[in-house]
Amino acid sequence: MSWQTIDRTTVAEEQLGPGLSDAVRDKVRGFFPRYATKQAALLPALHITQNALGYVSLQAMRDIAELLELTPAQVLGVVSFYTHFWTHPKGRKTIVLCRSLSCELMGGKAVKDAIQRQLGIGEHETTPDGRYSYMTEECLAQCDDAPCMLINEKMHKRVRAEDVERLLADENNDKLDIPRSDLFDAPPEG
Amino acid sequence: MPYEKILMKHFGVPNSTALEVYKADGGYEGAAFALKLLPEEVVDFVKEAHVRGRGGAGFPAGVKWSFLPKERDITYLCVNADESEPPTFCNRVLMENDPHLLLEGILVAGYATRSSVAYIYMRGEFTELFHIMQKAVDEAYAAGYFGENILGSGYALDCYIHRGAGAYVCGEETGLIESLEGKRGWPRIKPPFPAVAGLFGKPTVVNNVETLACLPPILARGLDWWKSLGTERSRGTKMYCVSGPVNQPGCYEAPLGLTVRELIYGEDFGAGMRDGNKVKAVFPGGISMGVLRGDVFPKGTDGDVDTTQDFDELDCKLDFDDVKRYDLLGLGTAAAVVVPENADMRDVLHNVARFYALESCGQCTQCRDGTSWMYRIAQRILAGAGRPLDLDLLEELTQNMGMMPGMSICGLPDGAAWPIRTLVRKFRPELERHIADQNSDAAERCVRETNAAAYDLPILGDKAATLAPGAAT
Ligand SMILES: Cc1cc2nc3c(=O)[nH]c(=O)nc-3n(C[C@H](O)[C@H](O)[C@H](O)COP(=O)(O)O)c2cc1C
Ligand code: SF4
Ligand code: FES
């Protein structure tokens, strides 16, 4: 319930979730020279964290706060402002479906129904097997190919409701066919 | 193609994102020319060219730069690549196909404003695009277009891509600055303007991607050539977007002043409507600029524009001035979304109202509450429980929010008021008809659908089901 305040200072250890590894901290520090303040590295830090942990845990917020010399509340404030960041674990692949006008006029609602039926989940939920999480977002600036959706980094264009089953079954539906930059990614393990 | 392409010149060229391809066609020559001048001379040059901002407000770039204080140690350049206004995608298309055109524009603007760092604020949903741009930035660094002593001029500029994370309001220039500083993207109260105290408290210039991309060709080809394009007040070309059920949705370059009808029906543009449908409505400048009536309405008898009459308005010219005659807020992003004749305007109203309600940052009362109030009314009308009074209520709400009545920090609520007001005014007969045709039990059903929590308050316990009106007891 939204009107019940959560006392985040006395959350039990196991609910704090995972923290940042040394490799992630180093990667975040790599952004410091770009900006006049450490605080400005917060969005890059959150991107890197979410790529490493799958979401931004409470412990990660505390660690980031320490690293950037902020309070955990400041970090939480920023995390909750941006729709990209998840504060609870999400699946391996995240589907982001456009809900704005061009996509809706071109059949976006049918695609939305097809995805929800196929996965059996609602918005901001994750399938029990942890494969997919699902959310909608305003215009993705791909309106010429409406309706469109992202699966992780891959943009799927002119999606039709009848394509959804095949699309979601495809193992490679998040693979890009261009060279990637790993600047905002989590560093490799070990 | 009937028009010379300037910004989209390299589209379709194989491997157009690569530096050597860009350089082979005169790339970075405009910047080389600029770096031989004094920064102030470049500012005067761009002022003279009267390049009006493509980000929405249409403010001339050179004039904006001249607001920077004379005495300053550090200056920042922010490139607005947040492009979140539905249904706009011209910045994306430009960066996707010709990233070096933008980077050259950044070098020119950076030099003119004596900036030491340029930040490209790119929205978080641009994932594939990020990799393309980052590769181009790396190439430009390696070739000496960024870094120390650029082209032997002694000028140094760093360029970084800063990724956003999903918030429309971060496209507003001070929201963008706050977001860059690692805060919630809350627009700032102005003054002080960014030119005086912007990013990290230093003088800052914020420019749109397309604005900056106009600069290299002007410097390379001269003012006379540029002045031959279009009129004094609306000069140069624009990347128009058209989407919705047209035969060729996409981004097309043409001189400012294209009519909406040409954009939808022209062979080189939208190429007409799918399935022979007619146009019911068009949002011609991004949804925030308001709506025009389509050609399901009859043509007016003479050339006069009278927006109180139900006439076809597709002859509206997309430049910085003509749009005002049609009750639109401005040119905006010149991105049109076409609503076909078989669409229900209640759906359109609902979709548009939702956008602003969910994207308002919540700092200003009339924006936060006004947009969500409009959204709730739109939900009510869509659920079949609208009241005739609701249309007046919507109109009244739109009169009382935004910067124009002087009530808000940023322009988001003006952009919310315009589409809702013009939609209610121009499509009132249709909305009234829907409301008149509603079932009488709709009101209760609507409350159940849109505000289920009203039946689920803890105070009612398990009595909720029996207390609800119409519940079987
Ligand atoms: C709510 C809101 C959202 C905006 N979003 C964008 C945007 O996504 N991209 C953009 O270039 N300008 C956007 N603007 C306009 C900017 O505030 C600013 O005017 C523009 O970046 C200036 O660039 P220009 O002078 O080159 O046009 C937005 C303005 C408002 C009020
Ligand atoms: S007008 Fe709206 S979006 Fe702009 S600062 Fe105020 S509340 Fe935020
Ligand atoms: S409306 Fe869906 S991408 Fe723009």
XYZ file of C-alpha atoms and ligand atoms in Angstrom:
706
model
C 0.000 0.000 0.000
C 1.378 3.294 -1.032
C 0.433 5.087 2.183
C 2.397 2.729 4.371
C 5.907 4.066 4.790
C 8.692 1.549 4.541
C 11.464 1.909 7.053
C 14.425 1.372 4.779
C 17.005 1.950 7.489
C 16.213 -1.289 9.299
C 15.619 -3.600 6.367
C 16.861 -7.102 7.114
C 20.166 -8.060 5.498
C 18.679 -10.574 3.123
C 16.236 -7.972 1.740
C 18.971 -5.514 0.897
C 19.966 -7.593 -2.088
C 23.387 -7.844 -3.681
C 25.938 -5.040 -3.560
C 28.523 -3.778 -6.037
C 31.567 -5.859 -6.953
C 35.015 -4.252 -7.105
C 34.940 -4.505 -10.892
C 31.688 -2.528 -11.050
C 33.101 0.104 -8.687
C 36.170 0.465 -10.893
C 34.042 0.849 -13.954
C 31.983 3.587 -12.294
C 35.173 5.378 -11.198
C 36.162 5.382 -14.848
C 33.400 7.946 -15.440
C 34.634 10.438 -12.816
C 37.051 12.341 -15.126
C 34.175 13.173 -17.464
C 32.330 15.408 -15.021
C 32.983 18.274 -12.639
C 31.233 16.437 -9.770
C 31.097 12.819 -8.682
C 27.322 13.052 -8.456
C 27.098 13.470 -12.232
C 28.359 9.910 -12.602
C 25.143 8.670 -10.969
C 23.195 7.801 -14.130
C 26.171 5.940 -15.643
C 26.626 4.160 -12.289
C 22.983 3.074 -12.243
C 23.168 1.813 -15.832
C 26.274 -0.227 -15.021
C 24.719 -1.539 -11.815
C 21.502 -2.598 -13.496
C 23.510 -4.350 -16.208
C 25.532 -6.186 -13.550
C 22.791 -7.155 -11.089
C 19.711 -7.090 -13.300
C 18.207 -4.380 -11.091
C 19.191 -1.713 -8.586
C 19.038 -3.296 -5.154
C 18.885 -1.373 -1.882
C 22.416 -2.487 -1.054
C 23.593 -1.289 -4.465
C 22.024 2.113 -3.775
C 23.924 2.290 -0.497
C 27.171 1.299 -2.206
C 26.698 3.824 -4.987
C 25.928 6.527 -2.435
C 29.188 5.782 -0.666
C 31.141 5.752 -3.928
C 29.707 9.057 -5.166
C 29.643 10.745 -1.734
C 25.845 11.055 -1.675
C 23.187 9.917 0.760
C 21.286 6.702 -0.018
C 18.121 8.828 -0.110
C 19.521 10.935 -2.940
C 20.279 7.802 -4.918
C 16.823 6.371 -4.246
C 15.283 9.658 -5.336
C 17.018 9.452 -8.680
C 16.340 5.746 -9.170
C 12.629 6.285 -8.641
C 12.452 9.194 -11.081
C 13.556 7.280 -14.158
C 11.413 4.521 -15.625
C 14.408 2.559 -16.883
C 15.548 1.409 -13.450
C 13.981 -1.537 -11.674
C 14.071 -1.784 -7.896
C 13.084 -5.425 -7.853
C 14.750 -8.300 -9.739
C 13.774 -8.564 -13.361
C 14.081 -11.282 -15.961
C 16.968 -11.930 -18.301
C 15.235 -10.113 -21.117
C 13.121 -6.994 -20.734
C 10.406 -6.216 -23.230
C 9.633 -2.508 -23.615
C 6.571 -1.942 -25.773
C 5.674 1.502 -27.119
C 2.229 2.739 -26.064
C 2.169 6.168 -27.743
C -0.139 7.397 -30.464
C 1.410 6.153 -33.717
C 1.969 2.691 -32.310
C -1.534 2.546 -30.849
C -3.074 3.579 -34.175
C -1.059 0.891 -35.938
C -2.208 -1.948 -33.696
C -0.137 -1.598 -30.542
C -2.977 -2.655 -28.255
C -3.318 -6.029 -29.994
C 0.430 -6.588 -29.609
C 0.172 -5.709 -25.937
C -2.635 -8.222 -25.424
C -0.694 -10.882 -27.319
C 2.414 -10.387 -25.167
C 0.476 -10.467 -21.923
C -1.419 -13.564 -23.010
C 1.735 -15.320 -24.198
C 3.738 -14.585 -21.056
C 0.860 -14.599 -18.593
C 2.174 -11.484 -16.827
C 1.162 -7.870 -16.421
C 3.193 -4.735 -16.585
C 6.374 -4.598 -14.472
C 6.122 -8.312 -13.795
C 8.467 -11.191 -14.566
C 7.690 -14.668 -15.835
C 8.175 -17.423 -13.200
C 11.069 -18.921 -15.202
C 12.857 -15.556 -15.084
C 13.140 -15.256 -18.843
C 11.084 -12.149 -19.497
C 10.025 -8.984 -17.793
C 7.559 -6.680 -19.443
C 6.725 -2.994 -19.385
C 5.339 -0.300 -21.696
C 6.949 3.057 -22.392
C 6.054 6.255 -24.239
C 7.190 6.819 -27.831
C 10.458 5.053 -28.585
C 11.187 7.351 -31.572
C 10.684 4.510 -34.032
C 7.200 5.588 -35.108
C 7.885 4.983 -38.808
C 8.017 1.294 -37.909
C 5.001 1.237 -35.586
C 4.139 -0.730 -33.579
C 7.562 -1.360 -32.163
C 9.178 -2.803 -29.059
C 12.580 -3.325 -27.520
C 13.820 -6.686 -26.291
C 16.816 -5.632 -24.236
C 18.767 -3.565 -26.769
C 17.192 -4.931 -29.924
C 14.430 -2.931 -31.615
C 11.688 -5.012 -33.205
C 9.810 -3.112 -35.877
C 6.314 -3.422 -37.311
C 5.411 -6.158 -34.839
C 2.070 -7.836 -35.468
C 0.065 -9.656 -32.820
C 0.342 -12.900 -34.758
C 4.170 -12.612 -34.769
C 4.484 -12.353 -31.010
C 4.558 -16.074 -30.225
C 7.315 -16.768 -32.732
C 9.243 -13.662 -31.709
C 9.265 -14.539 -28.026
C 10.301 -18.139 -28.725
C 13.356 -16.983 -30.680
C 16.502 -17.393 -28.540
C 18.327 -14.677 -30.461
C 15.656 -12.010 -30.277
C 17.952 -9.695 -28.309
C 21.071 -10.017 -30.465
C 22.300 -6.912 -32.270
C 23.786 -7.120 -35.728
C 26.119 -4.159 -35.206
C 29.328 -3.910 -33.138
C 28.617 -3.022 -29.493
C 30.371 -0.643 -27.151
C 30.728 -2.036 -23.608
C 31.046 1.395 -22.013
C 27.884 1.159 -19.895
C 27.923 -2.611 -19.430
C 28.894 -4.599 -16.406
C 32.523 -5.720 -16.589
C 33.001 -9.421 -17.342
C 33.093 -11.799 -14.358
C 36.377 -12.727 -12.655
C 13.866 13.980 -55.754
C 12.631 17.538 -56.236
C 14.561 19.077 -53.335
C 18.266 19.156 -52.693
C 19.069 17.200 -49.596
C 21.378 18.812 -47.133
C 20.964 16.973 -43.871
C 19.993 13.655 -45.443
C 22.561 13.845 -48.216
C 24.438 10.734 -47.158
C 21.402 8.587 -46.469
C 21.561 5.410 -48.477
C 25.292 5.739 -49.153
C 26.894 2.403 -48.229
C 28.566 2.496 -44.813
C 27.466 6.111 -44.318
C 28.280 6.052 -40.605
C 32.012 5.573 -41.202
C 34.405 8.498 -40.904
C 36.235 7.835 -44.176
C 32.959 7.805 -46.100
C 31.948 11.093 -44.481
C 35.322 12.683 -45.187
C 35.356 11.528 -48.789
C 32.401 13.846 -49.441
C 33.839 17.015 -47.937
C 33.286 16.022 -44.312
C 34.832 18.183 -41.562
C 35.646 20.928 -44.096
C 33.051 23.233 -42.534
C 34.700 22.714 -39.144
C 38.160 23.273 -40.620
C 36.917 26.580 -42.030
C 35.373 27.578 -38.691
C 38.532 26.805 -36.733
C 40.468 29.282 -38.895
C 38.116 32.082 -37.759
C 37.878 33.583 -34.288
C 35.117 32.074 -32.125
C 33.273 35.411 -32.118
C 33.368 35.456 -35.906
C 31.733 32.037 -36.022
C 29.012 33.277 -33.673
C 28.393 36.274 -35.947
C 28.356 34.026 -38.985
C 25.707 31.743 -37.466
C 23.744 34.768 -36.237
C 23.754 36.158 -39.756
C 22.601 32.787 -41.107
C 19.619 32.929 -38.702
C 19.512 29.204 -37.983
C 16.381 28.767 -35.904
C 16.470 25.964 -33.326
C 14.937 22.718 -34.447
C 14.243 21.472 -30.909
C 10.791 23.022 -30.690
C 11.124 26.634 -29.621
C 12.643 27.966 -32.853
C 15.111 30.298 -31.130
C 18.032 31.355 -33.387
C 21.202 29.485 -32.448
C 23.666 32.348 -32.950
C 21.619 34.679 -30.766
C 21.451 32.073 -28.020
C 25.240 31.748 -28.059
C 25.718 35.501 -27.801
C 23.962 35.464 -24.405
C 27.017 33.793 -22.886
C 28.836 36.214 -20.586
C 31.925 37.787 -22.153
C 34.168 36.883 -19.225
C 33.951 33.173 -18.478
C 36.404 30.432 -17.643
C 34.476 27.259 -18.427
C 31.623 26.761 -20.917
C 29.678 23.577 -21.562
C 27.808 22.486 -24.639
C 24.878 20.085 -24.190
C 23.468 18.339 -27.203
C 19.804 17.556 -26.816
C 19.387 14.044 -28.203
C 16.569 13.149 -25.823
C 13.967 13.079 -28.600
C 10.906 11.846 -26.698
C 8.091 13.907 -28.175
C 5.653 11.485 -29.802
C 5.828 10.839 -32.756
C 9.217 12.390 -33.559
C 12.169 10.420 -34.859
C 14.195 12.758 -37.095
C 17.115 13.071 -34.661
C 17.336 9.322 -34.422
C 17.308 8.874 -38.202
C 19.978 11.534 -38.567
C 22.333 10.018 -36.000
C 21.701 6.528 -37.277
C 22.739 7.418 -40.826
C 25.172 10.275 -40.485
C 26.654 10.518 -36.976
C 29.654 12.516 -38.149
C 27.463 15.330 -39.433
C 26.299 15.849 -35.844
C 29.832 15.504 -34.468
C 31.113 18.110 -36.924
C 28.276 20.410 -35.872
C 29.283 19.870 -32.249
C 32.868 20.821 -33.075
C 31.701 24.030 -34.780
C 29.313 24.988 -31.962
C 31.850 23.994 -29.309
C 34.502 26.217 -30.886
C 32.141 29.152 -31.375
C 31.030 29.017 -27.736
C 34.563 28.226 -26.479
C 33.260 25.117 -24.756
C 35.658 22.653 -23.216
C 33.291 19.692 -22.959
C 30.304 18.672 -25.089
C 27.810 16.225 -23.598
C 25.453 14.415 -25.930
C 22.429 13.709 -23.740
C 20.919 10.699 -25.458
C 17.717 9.089 -24.256
C 18.157 5.681 -22.651
C 15.912 3.884 -25.129
C 18.365 4.662 -27.940
C 20.244 1.414 -27.460
C 21.428 0.433 -30.922
C 21.959 4.100 -31.678
C 24.236 4.467 -28.672
C 26.640 1.915 -30.118
C 26.630 3.658 -33.506
C 27.273 7.078 -31.967
C 29.925 5.844 -29.558
C 31.810 4.258 -32.456
C 31.648 7.532 -34.366
C 32.900 9.479 -31.330
C 35.806 7.042 -30.945
C 36.662 7.459 -34.620
C 36.545 11.237 -34.362
C 38.861 11.193 -31.326
C 41.313 8.927 -33.170
C 41.305 11.265 -36.170
C 41.967 14.310 -33.989
C 38.556 16.015 -34.255
C 38.152 15.810 -30.498
C 40.805 15.997 -27.802
C 43.740 18.421 -27.579
C 44.842 20.886 -30.276
C 42.149 20.073 -32.828
C 43.359 20.514 -36.430
C 46.386 22.412 -35.183
C 44.263 25.294 -33.876
C 45.188 24.915 -30.229
C 41.507 24.412 -29.357
C 40.628 21.450 -27.118
C 37.181 19.831 -26.848
C 36.056 16.621 -25.197
C 32.852 14.906 -26.279
C 30.968 12.374 -24.169
C 27.683 10.567 -24.597
C 25.539 10.702 -21.463
C 22.700 8.229 -21.432
C 19.321 9.136 -20.013
C 16.971 6.631 -18.464
C 13.448 7.300 -19.614
C 11.865 10.680 -18.821
C 10.300 13.054 -21.352
C 10.908 16.100 -19.214
C 14.692 15.582 -19.434
C 14.364 16.964 -22.971
C 13.574 20.360 -21.469
C 16.905 22.142 -21.345
C 17.162 22.709 -17.598
C 15.688 19.277 -16.871
C 18.430 17.923 -19.074
C 21.047 19.830 -17.099
C 19.727 18.567 -13.760
C 19.687 15.025 -15.118
C 23.272 15.386 -16.336
C 24.265 16.497 -12.852
C 22.968 13.189 -11.513
C 19.665 14.421 -10.076
C 15.990 13.951 -10.750
C 15.249 15.631 -14.082
C 13.382 18.539 -12.552
C 13.393 21.678 -14.708
C 14.838 24.736 -13.001
C 13.217 28.083 -12.388
C 14.567 30.653 -14.848
C 16.329 33.040 -14.544
C 19.184 32.349 -14.228
C 19.230 31.030 -17.767
C 21.635 28.240 -18.680
C 23.758 30.666 -20.697
C 24.658 32.322 -17.399
C 24.494 29.484 -14.870
C 23.800 26.070 -16.316
C 25.599 22.780 -15.949
C 27.651 22.668 -12.733
C 26.759 26.357 -12.346
C 28.772 27.334 -15.444
C 27.623 29.022 -18.662
C 25.982 26.373 -20.811
C 24.457 26.137 -24.264
C 21.810 23.512 -25.056
C 21.113 22.787 -28.717
C 19.128 20.200 -30.570
C 20.775 17.563 -32.777
C 19.276 18.853 -36.015
C 20.174 22.472 -35.241
C 23.820 21.508 -34.888
C 23.719 19.340 -38.000
C 22.715 22.412 -40.053
C 25.974 24.190 -39.232
C 28.679 22.291 -41.210
C 27.002 22.708 -44.626
C 26.469 26.449 -44.008
C 30.117 26.972 -43.119
C 31.328 24.876 -46.028
C 29.057 26.424 -48.650
C 28.652 29.965 -47.446
C 25.927 32.359 -46.394
C 24.725 33.246 -49.883
C 23.837 29.674 -50.611
C 22.060 29.273 -47.261
C 20.106 32.510 -47.651
C 18.735 31.281 -50.958
C 16.852 28.558 -49.062
C 13.444 29.654 -47.838
C 12.391 32.945 -46.289
C 14.066 35.233 -43.782
C 12.045 33.882 -40.866
C 12.007 30.227 -41.895
C 15.281 29.392 -43.517
C 16.790 26.092 -44.585
C 15.380 22.618 -44.761
C 13.638 20.540 -42.145
C 13.507 16.836 -41.574
C 9.779 16.126 -41.518
C 8.452 12.924 -40.005
C 5.176 11.297 -40.918
C 3.740 8.230 -39.210
C 0.432 6.468 -38.704
C -1.490 4.634 -41.438
C 0.145 6.271 -44.480
C 1.708 4.258 -47.296
C 5.267 5.434 -46.695
C 5.801 6.439 -43.078
C 9.241 7.940 -42.599
C 11.457 10.971 -42.379
C 11.750 13.317 -45.380
C 13.782 16.445 -45.934
C 12.239 19.476 -47.636
C 12.449 23.256 -47.336
C 10.467 24.768 -44.466
C 6.924 25.535 -45.540
C 5.784 22.142 -46.804
C 2.020 21.744 -46.473
C 0.562 18.991 -44.339
C -1.340 17.710 -47.366
C 1.895 17.293 -49.341
C 3.512 15.536 -46.410
C 0.683 13.001 -46.259
C -0.202 12.624 -49.940
C 2.954 13.635 -51.851
C 4.558 10.793 -53.827
C 7.946 11.616 -52.322
C 6.537 11.799 -48.801
C 3.772 9.800 -47.135
C 2.327 8.684 -50.496
C -1.285 8.734 -49.346
C -3.375 6.843 -46.862
C -3.557 3.076 -46.567
C -6.664 1.316 -47.828
C -7.925 4.544 -49.383
C -8.932 5.910 -45.982
C -9.386 9.592 -45.468
C -7.666 11.666 -42.824
C -9.715 12.547 -39.785
C -7.077 14.443 -37.846
C -3.352 15.226 -37.894
C -1.021 16.271 -35.132
C 1.468 18.016 -37.403
C 4.267 19.127 -35.080
C 4.574 16.407 -32.490
C 1.486 15.908 -30.349
C 2.239 18.942 -28.138
C 1.572 21.474 -30.887
C -2.133 20.673 -31.277
C -4.300 19.037 -33.886
C -5.660 19.880 -37.345
C -8.855 18.664 -38.991
C -8.312 16.280 -41.900
C -9.934 15.892 -45.291
C -13.027 14.046 -44.052
C -14.174 17.615 -43.512
C -15.196 19.737 -46.519
C -12.907 22.371 -47.962
C -13.499 25.950 -46.914
C -15.109 28.180 -49.501
C -12.371 30.800 -49.747
C -8.732 31.081 -48.745
C -9.485 32.375 -45.244
C -8.636 30.232 -42.294
C -11.393 29.997 -39.713
C -10.703 27.370 -37.079
C -14.177 27.719 -35.583
C -15.651 26.148 -38.722
C -15.429 22.436 -39.467
C -13.252 22.734 -42.562
C -10.337 20.733 -43.916
C -7.117 22.247 -42.530
C -4.489 20.249 -44.383
C -3.256 23.270 -46.316
C -1.433 24.458 -43.224
C 2.190 25.203 -44.080
C 4.792 23.729 -41.780
C 7.053 26.693 -41.055
C 7.557 28.853 -38.010
C 4.610 31.188 -38.724
C 1.743 29.718 -40.712
C 0.941 27.112 -38.044
C -0.235 29.889 -35.703
C -3.137 30.697 -38.019
C -4.498 27.228 -37.352
C -4.463 27.582 -33.584
C -1.304 25.503 -33.205
C 1.308 26.277 -30.579
C 4.187 26.343 -33.075
C 6.132 24.288 -35.565
C 7.392 21.975 -32.843
C 9.314 19.067 -34.286
C 7.368 18.957 -37.599
C 6.537 15.323 -36.959
C 3.032 14.459 -38.117
C 0.913 11.574 -36.910
C -2.128 10.918 -39.045
C -5.381 9.728 -37.491
C -7.519 7.844 -40.038
C -11.256 8.322 -40.474
C -12.137 5.045 -38.742
C -10.336 5.919 -35.493
C -12.276 6.922 -32.393
C -11.278 10.364 -31.119
C -11.927 9.176 -27.554
C -8.973 6.785 -27.919
C -6.815 9.583 -29.257
C -7.824 11.906 -26.427
C -7.082 9.187 -23.895
C -3.680 8.350 -25.352
C -2.567 11.985 -25.509
C -3.855 12.866 -22.044
C -2.119 9.847 -20.528
C 1.220 10.877 -21.963
C 1.312 14.198 -20.129
C -0.156 12.864 -16.915
C 2.575 10.242 -16.691
C 5.423 12.475 -17.861
C 4.758 15.578 -15.740
C 7.602 15.798 -13.249
C 5.244 16.936 -10.493
C 6.943 20.125 -9.287
C 4.166 22.550 -10.247
C 0.668 21.996 -8.894
C -1.387 22.968 -11.953
C 0.783 20.807 -14.209
C 0.857 17.751 -11.951
C -2.818 17.895 -11.020
C -4.077 19.435 -14.248
C -2.575 16.775 -16.474
C -3.772 13.924 -14.290
C -7.222 15.489 -14.020
C -7.409 15.691 -17.808
C -6.317 12.068 -17.987
C -9.045 10.992 -15.586
C -11.678 12.851 -17.579
C -10.388 11.192 -20.747
C -10.604 7.805 -19.023
C -14.168 8.560 -18.009
C -15.173 9.540 -21.530
C -13.466 6.463 -22.975
C -15.220 4.175 -20.486
C -18.552 5.495 -21.725
C -19.353 7.594 -18.684
C -18.584 11.041 -20.014
C -20.766 14.044 -19.224
C -21.393 16.912 -21.633
C -19.891 19.137 -18.976
C -16.611 17.235 -19.243
C -15.727 18.877 -22.532
C -16.099 22.336 -21.023
C -14.153 21.207 -18.016
C -11.294 20.021 -20.226
C -11.232 23.324 -22.047
C -11.233 25.277 -18.847
C -8.386 23.203 -17.453
C -6.260 23.897 -20.491
C -6.680 27.640 -19.971
C -5.235 27.401 -16.520
C -1.964 25.612 -16.902
C 1.412 26.321 -18.403
C 3.988 29.021 -18.852
C 1.740 31.172 -20.994
C -0.658 31.917 -18.150
C 2.561 32.188 -16.113
C 2.044 29.309 -13.744
C 4.720 26.751 -14.362
C 8.444 26.194 -14.414
C 8.635 24.614 -17.839
C 6.667 24.342 -21.061
C 5.317 20.820 -20.611
C 1.803 21.890 -19.544
C 1.521 24.298 -22.501
C 2.323 21.313 -24.659
C -0.354 19.367 -22.802
C -2.982 22.100 -23.017
C -2.725 22.680 -26.750
C -3.504 19.210 -28.079
C -6.324 18.705 -25.581
C -7.877 22.106 -26.193
C -7.679 21.925 -29.983
C -8.925 18.350 -29.935
C -11.927 19.216 -27.803
C -12.688 22.334 -29.862
C -12.197 20.873 -33.301
C -13.783 17.468 -32.656
C -16.461 18.479 -30.197
C -19.397 17.259 -32.317
C -17.960 13.745 -32.434
C -17.210 13.643 -28.721
C -20.684 14.976 -27.921
C -22.212 12.293 -30.088
C -20.328 9.561 -28.218
C -21.435 10.992 -24.899
C -25.059 11.157 -26.031
C -24.934 7.500 -27.142
C -23.708 6.157 -23.802
C -25.527 3.548 -21.736
C -26.991 4.711 -18.492
C -25.164 2.163 -16.317
C -21.842 3.356 -17.658
C -21.044 5.709 -14.828
C -20.885 2.999 -12.225
C -19.010 0.635 -14.492
C -16.503 3.362 -15.136
C -15.776 3.896 -11.462
C -15.280 0.181 -11.015
C -12.940 0.011 -13.976
C -10.908 3.124 -13.469
C -10.831 3.304 -9.709
C -11.184 -0.207 -8.405
C -9.502 0.925 -5.202
C -12.623 2.871 -4.277
C -14.262 -0.480 -3.630
C -11.260 -1.863 -1.863
C -10.641 0.545 0.983
C -9.532 -1.252 4.158
C -12.077 0.714 6.168
C -14.865 -1.121 4.372
C -13.317 -4.501 5.026
C -15.285 -7.252 3.355
C -18.399 -5.095 3.278
C -17.223 -3.393 0.077
C -19.012 -5.793 -2.209
C -22.374 -5.210 -0.530
C -21.994 -1.452 -0.235
C -21.121 -0.881 -3.864
C -23.999 0.611 -5.798
C -25.736 -1.954 -7.924
C -24.213 -4.905 -6.068
C -26.525 -7.898 -5.765
C -27.602 -8.078 -2.127
C 8.690 19.307 -21.908
C 9.723 19.645 -22.934
C 10.379 18.630 -23.623
C 11.352 18.911 -24.571
N 11.947 17.868 -25.218
C 12.908 18.154 -26.137
C 13.551 17.081 -26.826
O 13.260 15.905 -26.609
N 14.510 17.377 -27.738
C 14.853 18.684 -28.014
O 15.727 18.895 -28.826
N 14.251 19.712 -27.374
C 13.289 19.477 -26.452
N 12.680 20.519 -25.794
C 13.108 21.904 -26.120
C 14.313 22.301 -25.282
O 13.883 22.825 -24.044
C 15.162 23.362 -25.933
O 14.333 24.391 -26.354
C 15.939 22.881 -27.108
O 16.748 21.793 -26.753
C 16.795 23.987 -27.606
O 17.510 23.557 -28.753
P 17.450 24.384 -30.095
O 17.592 25.845 -29.740
O 18.599 23.868 -30.874
O 16.142 24.075 -30.715
C 11.696 20.256 -24.857
C 11.022 21.273 -24.177
C 10.052 20.985 -23.234
C 9.369 22.121 -22.532
S 5.558 22.487 -15.581
Fe 5.182 20.310 -15.141
S 6.901 19.209 -16.050
Fe 7.484 21.382 -15.990
S 8.574 21.612 -14.046
Fe 6.443 22.069 -13.585
S 5.540 20.081 -12.959
Fe 7.492 19.642 -13.971
S 4.651 6.177 -31.154
Fe 5.585 4.242 -30.889
S 7.627 4.665 -31.401
Fe 6.724 6.628 -31.548
